[in-house]
PDB file of C-alpha atoms and ligand atoms in Angstrom:
ATOM      1  CA  UNK A  46     -45.041  18.603 -64.760  1.00 45.00           C
ATOM      2  CA  UNK A  47     -43.123  19.024 -68.053  1.00 54.00           C
ATOM      3  CA  UNK A  48     -39.515  19.670 -66.724  1.00 61.00           C
ATOM      4  CA  UNK A  49     -38.008  17.163 -68.960  1.00 59.00           C
ATOM      5  CA  UNK A  50     -39.378  18.917 -71.998  1.00 61.00           C
ATOM      6  CA  UNK A  51     -38.803  22.734 -71.124  1.00 60.00           C
ATOM      7  CA  UNK A  52     -35.054  21.597 -70.358  1.00 58.00           C
ATOM      8  CA  UNK A  53     -34.935  20.177 -73.813  1.00 55.00           C
ATOM      9  CA  UNK A  54     -36.274  23.309 -75.192  1.00 53.00           C
ATOM     10  CA  UNK A  55     -33.886  25.176 -73.300  1.00 56.00           C
ATOM     11  CA  UNK A  56     -31.075  23.686 -73.965  1.00 51.00           C
ATOM     12  CA  UNK A  57     -31.596  23.504 -77.934  1.00 53.00           C
ATOM     13  CA  UNK A  58     -31.830  27.204 -78.486  1.00 52.00           C
ATOM     14  CA  UNK A  59     -29.437  30.122 -78.290  1.00 87.00           C
ATOM     15  CA  UNK A  60     -30.971  33.483 -77.154  1.00 94.00           C
ATOM     16  CA  UNK A  61     -32.525  33.475 -74.074  1.00 95.00           C
ATOM     17  CA  UNK A  62     -34.361  36.250 -71.651  1.00 97.00           C
ATOM     18  CA  UNK A  63     -35.142  35.756 -68.325  1.00 98.00           C
ATOM     19  CA  UNK A  64     -38.040  38.028 -66.291  1.00 98.00           C
ATOM     20  CA  UNK A  65     -38.180  37.441 -62.595  1.00 98.00           C
ATOM     21  CA  UNK A  66     -40.769  39.111 -60.412  1.00 98.00           C
ATOM     22  CA  UNK A  67     -41.431  39.128 -56.379  1.00 95.00           C
ATOM     23  CA  UNK A  68     -41.699  35.123 -56.394  1.00 96.00           C
ATOM     24  CA  UNK A  69     -37.934  34.775 -56.932  1.00 98.00           C
ATOM     25  CA  UNK A  70     -36.987  36.339 -53.591  1.00 97.00           C
ATOM     26  CA  UNK A  71     -39.993  35.448 -51.903  1.00 95.00           C
ATOM     27  CA  UNK A  72     -38.091  32.190 -50.099  1.00 97.00           C
ATOM     28  CA  UNK A  73     -35.328  34.148 -49.394  1.00 97.00           C
ATOM     29  CA  UNK A  74     -37.634  36.048 -46.994  1.00 94.00           C
ATOM     30  CA  UNK A  75     -38.394  39.037 -49.180  1.00 92.00           C
ATOM     31  CA  UNK A  76     -42.342  39.508 -48.933  1.00 86.00           C
ATOM     32  CA  UNK A  77     -44.325  39.739 -52.483  1.00 86.00           C
ATOM     33  CA  UNK A  78     -46.543  42.466 -53.211  1.00 79.00           C
ATOM     34  CA  UNK A  79     -49.848  40.895 -53.937  1.00 74.00           C
ATOM     35  CA  UNK A  80     -50.115  38.598 -50.760  1.00 64.00           C
ATOM     36  CA  UNK A  81     -53.057  38.220 -48.371  1.00 57.00           C
ATOM     37  CA  UNK A  82     -54.290  41.824 -48.177  1.00 56.00           C
ATOM     38  CA  UNK A  83     -51.996  43.885 -50.292  1.00 58.00           C
ATOM     39  CA  UNK A  84     -51.653  46.369 -47.793  1.00 60.00           C
ATOM     40  CA  UNK A  85     -48.397  47.854 -46.241  1.00 66.00           C
ATOM     41  CA  UNK A  86     -49.362  49.351 -42.261  1.00 62.00           C
ATOM     42  CA  UNK A  87     -52.801  49.916 -43.738  1.00 68.00           C
ATOM     43  CA  UNK A  88     -51.671  51.905 -47.057  1.00 74.00           C
ATOM     44  CA  UNK A  89     -51.959  50.623 -50.270  1.00 81.00           C
ATOM     45  CA  UNK A  90     -48.935  49.526 -52.427  1.00 81.00           C
ATOM     46  CA  UNK A  91     -49.890  52.347 -54.541  1.00 81.00           C
ATOM     47  CA  UNK A  92     -49.777  55.325 -52.048  1.00 87.00           C
ATOM     48  CA  UNK A  93     -46.425  53.871 -51.011  1.00 91.00           C
ATOM     49  CA  UNK A  94     -45.097  53.590 -54.619  1.00 93.00           C
ATOM     50  CA  UNK A  95     -46.773  56.240 -56.702  1.00 94.00           C
ATOM     51  CA  UNK A  96     -45.001  60.092 -57.269  1.00 96.00           C
ATOM     52  CA  UNK A  97     -48.751  61.212 -55.561  1.00 95.00           C
ATOM     53  CA  UNK A  98     -48.012  59.254 -52.712  1.00 94.00           C
ATOM     54  CA  UNK A  99     -44.562  60.729 -52.557  1.00 96.00           C
ATOM     55  CA  UNK A 100     -45.900  64.147 -52.835  1.00 95.00           C
ATOM     56  CA  UNK A 101     -48.657  64.016 -50.514  1.00 94.00           C
ATOM     57  CA  UNK A 102     -46.610  62.310 -47.350  1.00 94.00           C
ATOM     58  CA  UNK A 103     -42.668  61.878 -48.341  1.00 96.00           C
ATOM     59  CA  UNK A 104     -41.834  60.656 -44.891  1.00 96.00           C
ATOM     60  CA  UNK A 105     -44.288  57.774 -45.085  1.00 94.00           C
ATOM     61  CA  UNK A 106     -42.687  57.053 -48.483  1.00 96.00           C
ATOM     62  CA  UNK A 107     -38.940  57.050 -47.367  1.00 97.00           C
ATOM     63  CA  UNK A 108     -39.972  55.125 -44.170  1.00 95.00           C
ATOM     64  CA  UNK A 109     -41.599  52.269 -46.441  1.00 93.00           C
ATOM     65  CA  UNK A 110     -38.472  52.168 -48.434  1.00 95.00           C
ATOM     66  CA  UNK A 111     -35.937  53.178 -45.564  1.00 97.00           C
ATOM     67  CA  UNK A 112     -37.263  49.703 -43.929  1.00 94.00           C
ATOM     68  CA  UNK A 113     -37.273  47.696 -47.291  1.00 93.00           C
ATOM     69  CA  UNK A 114     -33.704  48.928 -47.536  1.00 97.00           C
ATOM     70  CA  UNK A 115     -32.617  47.964 -44.330  1.00 97.00           C
ATOM     71  CA  UNK A 116     -34.123  44.505 -44.456  1.00 94.00           C
ATOM     72  CA  UNK A 117     -32.126  43.477 -47.434  1.00 97.00           C
ATOM     73  CA  UNK A 118     -29.293  43.076 -44.722  1.00 97.00           C
ATOM     74  CA  UNK A 119     -31.090  40.038 -43.397  1.00 97.00           C
ATOM     75  CA  UNK A 120     -31.927  38.175 -46.561  1.00 97.00           C
ATOM     76  CA  UNK A 121     -29.676  35.744 -48.605  1.00 98.00           C
ATOM     77  CA  UNK A 122     -29.971  34.941 -52.515  1.00 98.00           C
ATOM     78  CA  UNK A 123     -31.910  31.515 -52.707  1.00 98.00           C
ATOM     79  CA  UNK A 124     -30.880  28.566 -55.089  1.00 98.00           C
ATOM     80  CA  UNK A 125     -33.206  29.732 -57.397  1.00 98.00           C
ATOM     81  CA  UNK A 126     -30.905  33.035 -57.830  1.00 98.00           C
ATOM     82  CA  UNK A 127     -27.862  30.983 -57.636  1.00 98.00           C
ATOM     83  CA  UNK A 128     -28.862  28.879 -60.407  1.00 98.00           C
ATOM     84  CA  UNK A 129     -30.052  31.655 -62.920  1.00 98.00           C
ATOM     85  CA  UNK A 130     -26.523  33.148 -61.791  1.00 98.00           C
ATOM     86  CA  UNK A 131     -25.031  29.625 -63.144  1.00 97.00           C
ATOM     87  CA  UNK A 132     -27.124  29.575 -66.384  1.00 96.00           C
ATOM     88  CA  UNK A 133     -25.914  33.210 -67.314  1.00 96.00           C
ATOM     89  CA  UNK A 134     -22.223  31.801 -66.826  1.00 95.00           C
ATOM     90  CA  UNK A 135     -22.391  28.562 -68.647  1.00 93.00           C
ATOM     91  CA  UNK A 136     -25.041  29.797 -71.431  1.00 92.00           C
ATOM     92  CA  UNK A 137     -23.500  29.736 -74.810  1.00 88.00           C
ATOM     93  CA  UNK A 138     -25.634  32.172 -76.541  1.00 92.00           C
ATOM     94  CA  UNK A 139     -26.887  35.607 -75.710  1.00 94.00           C
ATOM     95  CA  UNK A 140     -28.119  35.915 -72.353  1.00 96.00           C
ATOM     96  CA  UNK A 141     -30.397  38.603 -70.087  1.00 98.00           C
ATOM     97  CA  UNK A 142     -31.799  38.923 -66.876  1.00 98.00           C
ATOM     98  CA  UNK A 143     -34.536  41.046 -66.408  1.00 98.00           C
ATOM     99  CA  UNK A 144     -35.858  41.828 -62.870  1.00 98.00           C
ATOM    100  CA  UNK A 145     -38.428  43.662 -61.727  1.00 98.00           C
ATOM    101  CA  UNK A 146     -37.411  43.035 -58.090  1.00 97.00           C
ATOM    102  CA  UNK A 147     -35.852  45.986 -56.462  1.00 97.00           C
ATOM    103  CA  UNK A 148     -33.626  43.839 -54.341  1.00 98.00           C
ATOM    104  CA  UNK A 149     -29.991  43.041 -55.090  1.00 98.00           C
ATOM    105  CA  UNK A 150     -30.093  39.263 -54.572  1.00 98.00           C
ATOM    106  CA  UNK A 151     -29.626  38.428 -58.333  1.00 98.00           C
ATOM    107  CA  UNK A 152     -26.090  40.802 -58.013  1.00 98.00           C
ATOM    108  CA  UNK A 153     -25.161  39.053 -54.936  1.00 98.00           C
ATOM    109  CA  UNK A 154     -25.692  35.455 -56.657  1.00 98.00           C
ATOM    110  CA  UNK A 155     -23.281  36.376 -59.161  1.00 98.00           C
ATOM    111  CA  UNK A 156     -25.643  37.956 -62.030  1.00 98.00           C
ATOM    112  CA  UNK A 157     -24.188  40.671 -64.259  1.00 98.00           C
ATOM    113  CA  UNK A 158     -25.740  40.509 -67.555  1.00 98.00           C
ATOM    114  CA  UNK A 159     -29.016  42.298 -65.261  1.00 98.00           C
ATOM    115  CA  UNK A 160     -31.469  44.981 -65.681  1.00 98.00           C
ATOM    116  CA  UNK A 161     -33.232  46.360 -62.813  1.00 98.00           C
ATOM    117  CA  UNK A 162     -36.458  47.782 -64.792  1.00 98.00           C
ATOM    118  CA  UNK A 163     -38.425  48.712 -61.907  1.00 98.00           C
ATOM    119  CA  UNK A 164     -34.877  50.086 -60.160  1.00 98.00           C
ATOM    120  CA  UNK A 165     -32.919  49.391 -56.782  1.00 98.00           C
ATOM    121  CA  UNK A 166     -33.514  49.610 -53.503  1.00 98.00           C
ATOM    122  CA  UNK A 167     -29.676  50.471 -52.889  1.00 98.00           C
ATOM    123  CA  UNK A 168     -29.759  53.559 -54.822  1.00 98.00           C
ATOM    124  CA  UNK A 169     -31.045  56.976 -54.588  1.00 98.00           C
ATOM    125  CA  UNK A 170     -31.736  59.764 -57.049  1.00 98.00           C
ATOM    126  CA  UNK A 171     -31.441  63.466 -56.790  1.00 98.00           C
ATOM    127  CA  UNK A 172     -34.491  65.204 -58.474  1.00 96.00           C
ATOM    128  CA  UNK A 173     -32.571  68.404 -58.527  1.00 97.00           C
ATOM    129  CA  UNK A 174     -29.535  67.359 -60.361  1.00 98.00           C
ATOM    130  CA  UNK A 175     -30.413  63.880 -61.525  1.00 97.00           C
ATOM    131  CA  UNK A 176     -27.287  62.164 -59.983  1.00 98.00           C
ATOM    132  CA  UNK A 177     -27.899  58.480 -58.970  1.00 98.00           C
ATOM    133  CA  UNK A 178     -25.850  57.110 -56.161  1.00 96.00           C
ATOM    134  CA  UNK A 179     -25.431  53.966 -54.432  1.00 96.00           C
ATOM    135  CA  UNK A 180     -27.170  54.427 -51.076  1.00 97.00           C
ATOM    136  CA  UNK A 181     -27.293  52.024 -48.020  1.00 96.00           C
ATOM    137  CA  UNK A 182     -28.651  54.266 -45.364  1.00 96.00           C
ATOM    138  CA  UNK A 183     -32.107  56.267 -44.482  1.00 97.00           C
ATOM    139  CA  UNK A 184     -33.306  58.616 -46.842  1.00 98.00           C
ATOM    140  CA  UNK A 185     -35.692  61.393 -45.305  1.00 97.00           C
ATOM    141  CA  UNK A 186     -36.711  64.592 -46.884  1.00 96.00           C
ATOM    142  CA  UNK A 187     -34.051  66.739 -45.302  1.00 97.00           C
ATOM    143  CA  UNK A 188     -31.182  64.496 -47.028  1.00 97.00           C
ATOM    144  CA  UNK A 189     -28.527  66.234 -48.660  1.00 96.00           C
ATOM    145  CA  UNK A 190     -27.283  65.483 -52.211  1.00 96.00           C
ATOM    146  CA  UNK A 191     -23.661  64.091 -52.092  1.00 93.00           C
ATOM    147  CA  UNK A 192     -23.237  65.554 -55.657  1.00 95.00           C
ATOM    148  CA  UNK A 193     -25.145  69.221 -55.842  1.00 97.00           C
ATOM    149  CA  UNK A 194     -25.603  69.694 -52.359  1.00 97.00           C
ATOM    150  CA  UNK A 195     -29.303  70.266 -52.519  1.00 96.00           C
ATOM    151  CA  UNK A 196     -31.440  69.504 -49.871  1.00 96.00           C
ATOM    152  CA  UNK A 197     -34.936  67.630 -50.015  1.00 92.00           C
ATOM    153  CA  UNK A 198     -34.644  66.245 -53.378  1.00 96.00           C
ATOM    154  CA  UNK A 199     -33.432  62.778 -52.679  1.00 97.00           C
ATOM    155  CA  UNK A 200     -35.730  59.832 -53.767  1.00 98.00           C
ATOM    156  CA  UNK A 201     -35.768  56.536 -53.767  1.00 98.00           C
ATOM    157  CA  UNK A 202     -34.179  55.102 -57.367  1.00 98.00           C
ATOM    158  CA  UNK A 203     -37.375  53.345 -57.696  1.00 97.00           C
ATOM    159  CA  UNK A 204     -39.731  53.113 -60.539  1.00 98.00           C
ATOM    160  CA  UNK A 205     -43.374  53.794 -59.332  1.00 96.00           C
ATOM    161  CA  UNK A 206     -46.622  53.638 -60.586  1.00 93.00           C
ATOM    162  CA  UNK A 207     -47.165  55.910 -63.692  1.00 94.00           C
ATOM    163  CA  UNK A 208     -43.430  56.457 -64.344  1.00 97.00           C
ATOM    164  CA  UNK A 209     -41.304  54.712 -67.229  1.00 97.00           C
ATOM    165  CA  UNK A 210     -39.629  51.559 -66.486  1.00 98.00           C
ATOM    166  CA  UNK A 211     -35.779  51.605 -66.937  1.00 98.00           C
ATOM    167  CA  UNK A 212     -34.182  50.432 -70.334  1.00 98.00           C
ATOM    168  CA  UNK A 213     -37.295  49.258 -71.963  1.00 98.00           C
ATOM    169  CA  UNK A 214     -35.477  49.598 -75.467  1.00 98.00           C
ATOM    170  CA  UNK A 215     -32.923  47.309 -74.442  1.00 98.00           C
ATOM    171  CA  UNK A 216     -35.348  44.690 -73.322  1.00 98.00           C
ATOM    172  CA  UNK A 217     -37.695  44.708 -76.057  1.00 97.00           C
ATOM    173  CA  UNK A 218     -34.481  44.631 -78.751  1.00 96.00           C
ATOM    174  CA  UNK A 219     -33.627  41.263 -76.597  1.00 97.00           C
ATOM    175  CA  UNK A 220     -37.174  39.900 -76.526  1.00 97.00           C
ATOM    176  CA  UNK A 221     -37.140  40.426 -80.541  1.00 95.00           C
ATOM    177  CA  UNK A 222     -34.423  38.077 -80.916  1.00 94.00           C
ATOM    178  CA  UNK A 223     -35.300  35.567 -78.089  1.00 95.00           C
ATOM    179  CA  UNK A 224     -35.475  31.919 -78.402  1.00 94.00           C
ATOM    180  CA  UNK A 225     -36.504  31.474 -75.255  1.00 94.00           C
ATOM    181  CA  UNK A 226     -38.364  33.672 -72.840  1.00 97.00           C
ATOM    182  CA  UNK A 227     -38.497  32.141 -69.538  1.00 97.00           C
ATOM    183  CA  UNK A 228     -40.596  34.061 -67.236  1.00 98.00           C
ATOM    184  CA  UNK A 229     -40.492  33.610 -62.974  1.00 98.00           C
ATOM    185  CA  UNK A 230     -42.384  34.260 -60.214  1.00 98.00           C
ATOM    186  CA  UNK A 231     -44.490  37.198 -61.338  1.00 97.00           C
ATOM    187  CA  UNK A 232     -48.238  37.723 -61.298  1.00 95.00           C
ATOM    188  CA  UNK A 233     -48.384  39.260 -64.595  1.00 96.00           C
ATOM    189  CA  UNK A 234     -50.475  42.089 -63.527  1.00 94.00           C
ATOM    190  CA  UNK A 235     -48.115  44.763 -63.734  1.00 94.00           C
ATOM    191  CA  UNK A 236     -47.306  46.409 -67.190  1.00 96.00           C
ATOM    192  CA  UNK A 237     -45.296  46.765 -69.345  1.00 97.00           C
ATOM    193  CA  UNK A 238     -43.475  43.888 -67.925  1.00 98.00           C
ATOM    194  CA  UNK A 239     -46.744  41.270 -68.219  1.00 97.00           C
ATOM    195  CA  UNK A 240     -46.993  42.268 -71.834  1.00 98.00           C
ATOM    196  CA  UNK A 241     -43.315  40.680 -72.128  1.00 98.00           C
ATOM    197  CA  UNK A 242     -44.568  37.245 -72.900  1.00 97.00           C
ATOM    198  CA  UNK A 243     -46.947  38.373 -75.839  1.00 95.00           C
ATOM    199  CA  UNK A 244     -43.924  40.079 -77.197  1.00 95.00           C
ATOM    200  CA  UNK A 245     -41.630  37.235 -77.436  1.00 96.00           C
ATOM    201  CA  UNK A 246     -44.513  35.232 -78.627  1.00 93.00           C
ATOM    202  CA  UNK A 247     -44.589  37.387 -81.784  1.00 92.00           C
ATOM    203  CA  UNK A 248     -41.454  35.692 -82.792  1.00 92.00           C
ATOM    204  CA  UNK A 249     -42.782  32.230 -84.084  1.00 90.00           C
ATOM    205  CA  UNK A 250     -40.187  29.962 -82.811  1.00 90.00           C
ATOM    206  CA  UNK A 251     -39.724  31.302 -79.504  1.00 94.00           C
ATOM    207  CA  UNK A 252     -40.288  29.008 -76.586  1.00 94.00           C
ATOM    208  CA  UNK A 253     -42.250  30.446 -73.490  1.00 96.00           C
ATOM    209  CA  UNK A 254     -41.874  29.053 -70.343  1.00 96.00           C
ATOM    210  CA  UNK A 255     -43.527  30.549 -67.429  1.00 98.00           C
ATOM    211  CA  UNK A 256     -42.369  28.802 -63.673  1.00 98.00           C
ATOM    212  CA  UNK A 257     -44.429  29.956 -60.474  1.00 98.00           C
ATOM    213  CA  UNK A 258     -45.904  28.191 -57.946  1.00 97.00           C
ATOM    214  CA  UNK A 259     -49.862  28.984 -59.216  1.00 97.00           C
ATOM    215  CA  UNK A 260     -51.426  29.927 -62.375  1.00 96.00           C
ATOM    216  CA  UNK A 261     -51.136  33.707 -63.459  1.00 96.00           C
ATOM    217  CA  UNK A 262     -52.793  36.312 -65.437  1.00 93.00           C
ATOM    218  CA  UNK A 263     -50.635  35.709 -68.350  1.00 96.00           C
ATOM    219  CA  UNK A 264     -50.202  31.966 -68.056  1.00 97.00           C
ATOM    220  CA  UNK A 265     -52.136  31.358 -71.032  1.00 96.00           C
ATOM    221  CA  UNK A 266     -49.334  32.912 -73.397  1.00 95.00           C
ATOM    222  CA  UNK A 267     -46.940  30.083 -72.759  1.00 96.00           C
ATOM    223  CA  UNK A 268     -45.998  26.935 -74.020  1.00 95.00           C
ATOM    224  CA  UNK A 269     -44.835  25.338 -70.644  1.00 95.00           C
ATOM    225  CA  UNK A 270     -45.732  25.557 -67.255  1.00 97.00           C
ATOM    226  CA  UNK A 271     -43.045  24.794 -64.345  1.00 97.00           C
ATOM    227  CA  UNK A 272     -45.155  24.583 -61.056  1.00 98.00           C
ATOM    228  CA  UNK A 273     -43.373  24.831 -58.117  1.00 98.00           C
ATOM    229  CA  UNK A 274     -41.050  27.155 -56.109  1.00 98.00           C
ATOM    230  CA  UNK A 275     -38.070  28.777 -57.608  1.00 98.00           C
ATOM    231  CA  UNK A 276     -35.604  27.403 -55.145  1.00 98.00           C
ATOM    232  CA  UNK A 277     -36.586  23.750 -56.299  1.00 98.00           C
ATOM    233  CA  UNK A 278     -37.516  23.969 -59.663  1.00 98.00           C
ATOM    234  CA  UNK A 279     -34.820  26.167 -60.993  1.00 98.00           C
ATOM    235  CA  UNK A 280     -31.839  24.519 -60.255  1.00 97.00           C
ATOM    236  CA  UNK A 281     -33.309  21.607 -61.739  1.00 97.00           C
ATOM    237  CA  UNK A 282     -34.011  23.437 -64.975  1.00 96.00           C
ATOM    238  CA  UNK A 283     -30.701  24.897 -65.154  1.00 96.00           C
ATOM    239  CA  UNK A 284     -28.406  21.599 -64.648  1.00 93.00           C
ATOM    240  CA  UNK A 285     -30.838  19.591 -67.043  1.00 88.00           C
ATOM    241  CA  UNK A 286     -30.558  22.678 -69.848  1.00 81.00           C
ATOM    242  CA  UNK A 287     -26.832  22.792 -69.342  1.00 68.00           C
ATOM    243  CA  UNK A 288     -26.009  18.884 -69.386  1.00 60.00           C
ATOM    244  CA  UNK A 289     -27.012  18.977 -73.112  1.00 62.00           C
TER     245      UNK A 289
HETATM  246  N1  APR B 354     -41.758  30.459 -56.541  1.00 89.17           N
HETATM  247  C1  APR B 354     -42.274  30.888 -57.482  1.00 89.17           C
HETATM  248  N2  APR B 354     -43.363  31.859 -57.648  1.00 89.17           N
HETATM  249  C2  APR B 354     -43.578  32.424 -56.706  1.00 89.17           C
HETATM  250  C3  APR B 354     -43.246  31.803 -55.167  1.00 89.17           C
HETATM  251  C4  APR B 354     -41.996  30.832 -55.393  1.00 89.17           C
HETATM  252  N3  APR B 354     -41.381  30.530 -54.273  1.00 89.17           N
HETATM  253  N4  APR B 354     -43.633  32.495 -54.262  1.00 89.17           N
HETATM  254  C5  APR B 354     -44.620  33.488 -54.937  1.00 89.17           C
HETATM  255  N5  APR B 354     -44.337  33.321 -56.387  1.00 89.17           N
HETATM  256  C6  APR B 354     -45.347  33.746 -56.990  1.00 89.17           C
HETATM  257  C7  APR B 354     -46.747  33.958 -56.886  1.00 89.17           C
HETATM  258  O1  APR B 354     -47.336  33.099 -57.114  1.00 89.17           O
HETATM  259  C8  APR B 354     -47.469  35.434 -57.720  1.00 89.17           C
HETATM  260  O2  APR B 354     -47.647  34.971 -59.200  1.00 89.17           O
HETATM  261  O3  APR B 354     -44.689  35.393 -57.183  1.00 89.17           O
HETATM  262  C9  APR B 354     -45.937  35.921 -57.939  1.00 89.17           C
HETATM  263  C10 APR B 354     -45.491  37.553 -57.334  1.00 89.17           C
HETATM  264  O4  APR B 354     -46.442  38.347 -57.531  1.00 89.17           O
HETATM  265  P1  APR B 354     -46.432  40.022 -57.157  1.00 89.17           P
HETATM  266  O5  APR B 354     -46.525  40.047 -55.515  1.00 89.17           O
HETATM  267  O6  APR B 354     -47.432  40.435 -58.274  1.00 89.17           O
HETATM  268  O7  APR B 354     -44.869  40.415 -57.663  1.00 89.17           O
HETATM  269  P2  APR B 354     -44.631  41.116 -59.301  1.00 89.17           P
HETATM  270  O8  APR B 354     -44.978  40.243 -60.015  1.00 89.17           O
HETATM  271  O9  APR B 354     -42.910  41.021 -59.075  1.00 89.17           O
HETATM  272  O10 APR B 354     -45.424  42.572 -59.059  1.00 89.17           O
HETATM  273  C11 APR B 354     -44.756  43.134 -60.149  1.00 89.17           C
HETATM  274  O11 APR B 354     -45.845  45.152 -59.371  1.00 89.17           O
HETATM  275  O12 APR B 354     -45.997  46.378 -56.960  1.00 89.17           O
HETATM  276  C12 APR B 354     -45.307  46.272 -58.454  1.00 89.17           C
HETATM  277  O13 APR B 354     -43.262  47.202 -58.739  1.00 89.17           O
HETATM  278  C13 APR B 354     -43.814  46.409 -58.124  1.00 89.17           C
HETATM  279  O14 APR B 354     -42.193  44.748 -59.410  1.00 89.17           O
HETATM  280  C14 APR B 354     -43.383  44.698 -58.831  1.00 89.17           C
HETATM  281  C15 APR B 354     -44.498  44.532 -59.927  1.00 89.17           C
END
């Protein structure tokens, strides 16, 4: 493994963009998407994570997200989340954390400069008035919007397949000036996030580091590969980086 080389590069540079995927929260007990069969109660993930799926069976989709929202109460940030929050606190240059995860474990660990590009389980949006609200309870087809009072327009504040992720412009701008791109626990099959490595690589001096328990669809774009679980590898990388 190249932990020492990776840490040396990280410490020597200034602007860092970190991308996290479901592997970040796996050890906290949040299931990844592309597990053994990729199904949820017999439904393909696209059935419960697309505007078409929501139009076809809104109650099914609400049930899927209600269960996932409720499950957040049973999980805690792991050592990897805590390490990233520490990296942000102590980093001398610009820092941006972009997550594809819809859980709230990064913020509970203390991360602040954070973009949830695929939305957040603990938020709901009204399709009638556009208001986004904090949401910890259940949603259903008869939930009333607290802002406009309409019934039936509430949906999870989640980016579904076919929808445009949040804050892409900010992310692209950060990638253009990144000295380091650290990509953690993502399979690299869902775009545009899967294309961030190539975007970062267009800057000749940018170091690209991938952390995952296995090789991925996008591994070939990275200069260094840290192979192992985030709860073990991230604290080591951050410690080494900040000691310099
Ligand atoms: N440490 C590091 N990596 C891990 C760990 C771990 N403990 N556990 C799993 N992984 C890796 C897996 O090897 C895999 O490459 O995390 C990755 C998880 O991949 P996916 O389940 O495909 O999740 P992700 O890449 O985040 O999915 C992207 O797809 O369904 C959509 O919107 C959803 O945000 C999601 C997007």
